[in-house]
C-alpha positions as a Markdown table, in Angstrom:
| # | Residue | x | y | z |
|---|---|---|---|---|
| 1 | Leu | 36.4 | 19.2 | 12.7 |
| 2 | Asp | 38.6 | 18.3 | 9.7 |
| 3 | Thr | 40.1 | 15.4 | 11.7 |
| 4 | Leu | 36.8 | 13.7 | 12.5 |
| 5 | Pro | 35.3 | 10.9 | 10.5 |
| 6 | Glu | 32.2 | 11.7 | 8.4 |
| 7 | Arg | 29.9 | 9.7 | 10.7 |
| 8 | Gln | 31.0 | 11.8 | 13.7 |
| 9 | Ile | 30.5 | 15.0 | 11.8 |
| 10 | Leu | 27.0 | 13.9 | 10.9 |
| 11 | Ser | 26.2 | 12.9 | 14.5 |
| 12 | Gly | 27.2 | 16.4 | 15.6 |
| 13 | Tyr | 25.1 | 17.8 | 12.8 |
| 14 | Ala | 22.0 | 16.3 | 14.4 |
| 15 | Glu | 22.6 | 18.4 | 17.5 |
| 16 | Ile | 23.0 | 21.5 | 15.3 |
| 17 | Val | 19.7 | 20.9 | 13.7 |
| 18 | Lys | 18.2 | 20.6 | 17.2 |
| 19 | Tyr | 19.1 | 24.2 | 17.9 |
| 20 | Gly | 17.2 | 25.4 | 14.9 |
| 21 | Leu | 14.2 | 23.3 | 15.8 |
| 22 | Ile | 13.9 | 24.3 | 19.5 |
| 23 | Lys | 14.6 | 28.1 | 19.4 |
| 24 | Asn | 16.0 | 29.4 | 16.2 |
| 25 | Arg | 13.7 | 29.0 | 13.1 |
| 26 | Gln | 15.9 | 31.3 | 11.0 |
| 27 | Phe | 18.9 | 29.1 | 11.7 |
| 28 | Phe | 16.9 | 26.0 | 10.7 |
| 29 | Glu | 16.0 | 27.7 | 7.4 |
| 30 | Trp | 19.7 | 28.6 | 6.9 |
| 31 | Leu | 20.6 | 24.9 | 7.5 |
| 32 | Glu | 18.0 | 23.9 | 4.8 |
| 33 | Val | 19.9 | 26.0 | 2.3 |
| 34 | Asn | 23.5 | 25.8 | 3.6 |
| 35 | Gly | 23.7 | 22.6 | 5.5 |
| 36 | Lys | 25.6 | 20.6 | 2.9 |
| 37 | Lys | 28.4 | 23.1 | 3.0 |
| 38 | Ile | 29.1 | 22.1 | 6.7 |
| 39 | Leu | 29.7 | 18.5 | 5.6 |
| 40 | Leu | 31.8 | 19.6 | 2.7 |
| 41 | Gly | 34.1 | 21.4 | 5.1 |
| 42 | Asp | 33.2 | 25.0 | 4.1 |
| 43 | Pro | 34.9 | 27.1 | 6.9 |
| 44 | Asp | 32.3 | 29.9 | 6.8 |
| 45 | Ala | 29.4 | 27.5 | 7.0 |
| 46 | Arg | 31.0 | 25.6 | 9.9 |
| 47 | Arg | 31.7 | 28.8 | 11.7 |
| 48 | Thr | 28.1 | 30.0 | 11.3 |
| 49 | Ala | 26.8 | 26.7 | 12.5 |
| 50 | Val | 29.0 | 26.7 | 15.6 |
| 51 | Val | 28.3 | 30.3 | 16.4 |
| 52 | Glu | 24.5 | 30.0 | 16.0 |
| 53 | Ser | 24.4 | 26.8 | 18.0 |
| 54 | Cys | 26.4 | 28.4 | 20.8 |
| 55 | Lys | 24.4 | 31.6 | 20.8 |
| 56 | Thr | 21.1 | 29.6 | 20.9 |
| 57 | Lys | 22.3 | 27.3 | 23.7 |
| 58 | Ala | 23.7 | 30.3 | 25.7 |
| 59 | Ala | 20.5 | 32.2 | 25.5 |
| 60 | Ile | 18.5 | 29.2 | 26.7 |
| 61 | Val | 20.9 | 28.4 | 29.6 |
| 62 | Gly | 21.2 | 32.1 | 30.5 |
| 63 | His | 17.4 | 32.2 | 31.1 |
| 64 | Asp | 17.5 | 29.0 | 33.1 |
| 65 | Glu | 20.8 | 28.4 | 34.8 |
| 66 | Lys | 19.4 | 26.0 | 37.4 |
| 67 | Glu | 17.5 | 23.9 | 34.9 |
| 68 | Thr | 14.1 | 24.6 | 36.4 |
| 69 | Gly | 12.2 | 25.3 | 33.2 |
| 70 | Glu | 13.1 | 26.3 | 29.6 |
| 71 | Arg | 16.5 | 24.7 | 29.7 |
| 72 | Ala | 14.9 | 21.3 | 29.4 |
| 73 | Ile | 14.1 | 22.0 | 25.7 |
| 74 | Leu | 17.8 | 21.2 | 25.1 |
| 75 | Asn | 16.6 | 17.6 | 25.5 |
| 76 | Phe | 14.5 | 17.7 | 22.3 |
| 77 | Gly | 14.7 | 14.3 | 20.7 |
| 78 | His | 16.7 | 12.9 | 23.6 |
| 79 | Thr | 14.0 | 11.0 | 25.4 |
| 80 | Phe | 13.4 | 8.8 | 22.3 |
| 81 | Gly | 17.1 | 8.8 | 21.5 |
| 82 | His | 18.2 | 7.7 | 25.0 |
| 83 | Ala | 15.7 | 4.8 | 24.8 |
| 84 | Ile | 17.4 | 3.7 | 21.5 |
| 85 | Glu | 20.9 | 4.0 | 23.0 |
| 86 | Thr | 19.9 | 2.0 | 26.1 |
| 87 | Phe | 18.1 | -0.6 | 24.0 |
| 88 | Gln | 21.3 | -1.0 | 21.9 |
| 89 | Arg | 23.5 | -1.0 | 25.0 |
| 90 | Tyr | 25.3 | 2.0 | 23.5 |
| 91 | Thr | 26.8 | -0.2 | 20.8 |
| 92 | Gly | 24.6 | 0.8 | 17.8 |
| 93 | Leu | 23.7 | 4.3 | 16.8 |
| 94 | Leu | 25.9 | 7.2 | 17.9 |
| 95 | His | 24.4 | 9.7 | 20.2 |
| 96 | Gly | 23.6 | 12.2 | 17.5 |
| 97 | Glu | 22.1 | 9.5 | 15.2 |
| 98 | Ala | 19.8 | 8.3 | 18.1 |
| 99 | Val | 18.8 | 12.0 | 18.7 |
| 100 | Ala | 18.1 | 12.4 | 15.0 |
| 101 | Val | 15.6 | 9.5 | 15.2 |
| 102 | Gly | 14.2 | 11.0 | 18.4 |
| 103 | Met | 13.7 | 14.4 | 16.8 |
| 104 | Ala | 11.9 | 12.8 | 13.9 |
| 105 | Met | 9.6 | 10.9 | 16.3 |
| 106 | Ala | 9.0 | 14.0 | 18.5 |
| 107 | Ala | 8.1 | 16.0 | 15.4 |
| 108 | Glu | 5.7 | 13.2 | 14.4 |
| 109 | Leu | 4.0 | 13.3 | 17.8 |
| 110 | Ser | 3.9 | 17.1 | 17.7 |
| 111 | Met | 2.2 | 16.9 | 14.3 |
| 112 | Leu | -0.3 | 14.3 | 15.5 |
| 113 | Ser | -1.1 | 16.5 | 18.5 |
| 114 | Gly | -2.0 | 19.4 | 16.1 |
| 115 | Ala | 0.9 | 21.6 | 17.2 |
| 116 | Leu | 3.1 | 21.2 | 14.1 |
| 117 | Ser | 2.0 | 21.2 | 10.5 |
| 118 | Gln | 2.5 | 18.2 | 8.2 |
| 119 | Lys | 4.6 | 20.4 | 5.9 |
| 120 | Asp | 6.9 | 21.4 | 8.8 |
| 121 | Met | 7.2 | 17.8 | 10.0 |
| 122 | Asp | 8.1 | 16.8 | 6.4 |
| 123 | Arg | 10.7 | 19.6 | 6.3 |
| 124 | Ile | 12.3 | 18.4 | 9.6 |
| 125 | Lys | 12.5 | 14.8 | 8.5 |
| 126 | Ala | 13.8 | 15.8 | 5.0 |
| 127 | Leu | 16.6 | 17.9 | 6.6 |
| 128 | Ile | 17.6 | 15.1 | 8.9 |
| 129 | Ala | 17.5 | 12.5 | 6.2 |
| 130 | Ser | 19.5 | 14.7 | 3.7 |
| 131 | Phe | 22.5 | 14.1 | 5.8 |
| 132 | Ser | 22.1 | 10.3 | 5.8 |
| 133 | Leu | 21.0 | 10.5 | 9.4 |
| 134 | Pro | 18.3 | 7.9 | 10.5 |
| 135 | Val | 14.7 | 9.0 | 11.0 |
| 136 | Ala | 13.4 | 5.6 | 12.2 |
| 137 | Pro | 14.5 | 3.5 | 15.1 |
| 138 | Pro | 16.5 | 0.2 | 14.7 |
| 139 | Gln | 14.4 | -2.5 | 13.2 |
| 140 | Ala | 14.6 | -4.8 | 16.3 |
| 141 | Met | 13.1 | -2.1 | 18.5 |
| 142 | Gln | 9.4 | -2.2 | 19.2 |
| 143 | Ala | 6.9 | 0.3 | 20.7 |
| 144 | Asp | 6.9 | -1.7 | 24.0 |
| 145 | Asp | 10.7 | -1.3 | 24.2 |
| 146 | Phe | 10.4 | 2.5 | 23.9 |
| 147 | Met | 7.7 | 2.7 | 26.5 |
| 148 | Ala | 9.6 | 0.6 | 29.0 |
| 149 | Leu | 12.7 | 2.7 | 28.6 |
| 150 | Met | 11.2 | 6.1 | 28.3 |
| 151 | Val | 9.5 | 5.9 | 31.7 |
| 152 | Arg | 13.0 | 5.7 | 33.2 |
| 153 | Asp | 14.0 | 9.0 | 31.6 |
| 154 | Lys | 15.2 | 11.9 | 33.8 |
| 155 | Lys | 12.3 | 14.1 | 32.6 |
| 156 | Val | 9.7 | 11.8 | 34.3 |
| 157 | Leu | 8.3 | 13.9 | 37.1 |
| 158 | Asp | 6.0 | 12.4 | 39.8 |
| 159 | Gly | 5.6 | 9.3 | 37.6 |
| 160 | Gln | 4.5 | 11.4 | 34.6 |
| 161 | Leu | 6.5 | 11.3 | 31.3 |
| 162 | Arg | 7.3 | 14.8 | 30.0 |
| 163 | Leu | 8.5 | 15.2 | 26.5 |
| 164 | Val | 10.0 | 18.1 | 24.5 |
| 165 | Leu | 7.6 | 18.8 | 21.6 |
| 166 | Leu | 7.3 | 21.5 | 19.0 |
| 167 | Asn | 4.7 | 24.1 | 18.6 |
| 168 | Gly | 6.4 | 24.9 | 15.3 |
| 169 | Ile | 9.9 | 25.1 | 13.9 |
| 170 | Gly | 11.9 | 27.2 | 16.4 |
| 171 | Ser | 9.4 | 26.8 | 19.2 |
| 172 | Ala | 9.8 | 23.9 | 21.7 |
| 173 | Val | 7.9 | 23.2 | 24.9 |
| 174 | Val | 8.4 | 20.7 | 27.7 |
| 175 | Thr | 5.0 | 19.0 | 28.4 |
| 176 | Ala | 3.3 | 16.1 | 30.0 |
| 177 | Asp | 0.1 | 17.3 | 28.2 |
| 178 | Phe | 0.0 | 14.9 | 25.3 |
| 179 | Arg | -2.4 | 12.1 | 24.6 |
| 180 | Leu | -0.9 | 8.7 | 25.4 |
| 181 | Gln | -2.8 | 7.3 | 22.4 |
| 182 | Leu | -0.9 | 9.6 | 20.1 |
| 183 | Leu | 2.4 | 8.6 | 21.7 |
| 184 | Glu | 1.5 | 5.0 | 21.1 |
| 185 | Glu | 0.5 | 5.8 | 17.5 |
| 186 | Thr | 3.9 | 7.6 | 17.0 |
| 187 | Leu | 5.8 | 4.6 | 18.4 |
| 188 | Asp | 3.8 | 2.1 | 16.4 |
| 189 | Lys | 4.3 | 4.1 | 13.2 |
| 190 | Ala | 8.0 | 4.5 | 13.7 |
| 191 | Cys | 8.6 | 0.8 | 14.6 |
| 192 | His | 6.4 | -0.7 | 11.8 |
| 193 | Arg | 7.5 | 1.4 | 8.9 |
């Protein structure tokens, strides 16, 4: 990790935050307090971050080795993020940066859907932004661009877009049960900030 440029460390940090958001609220709260130490190179903080991330992912994969259910929560933020990467032809944001934007957008949709409190959504965006990670898509990208690209995502099943959303920090769910109007509102808000 010490050999990586700061931007790569930050990109990886976005994936670490994801583990706290999808299945490990205690880890998320630890990141709120100790996250800066990771960037500063503190070996104990980095060790904790790696161990907690691996434990969380292993628990999820262990319950769903064949990716038929819960394992899909590992894609939190990725449907929005992959749309950004595709739009930019993989020449703009790094993967973790695009996922950071995606997590912020998924948190927004979760909040608009009534499953996540405004306070928790603000905490999520604040933690992401505290590491100079983006929480909004590239300025050239519009809501229509997202919709056109998201319907090609691997989580589309029988023509229905499924997203990973939050029922709270540390509790993710894969669902197609969201109102299209709220998704459109989320995209419009993100693209017209």
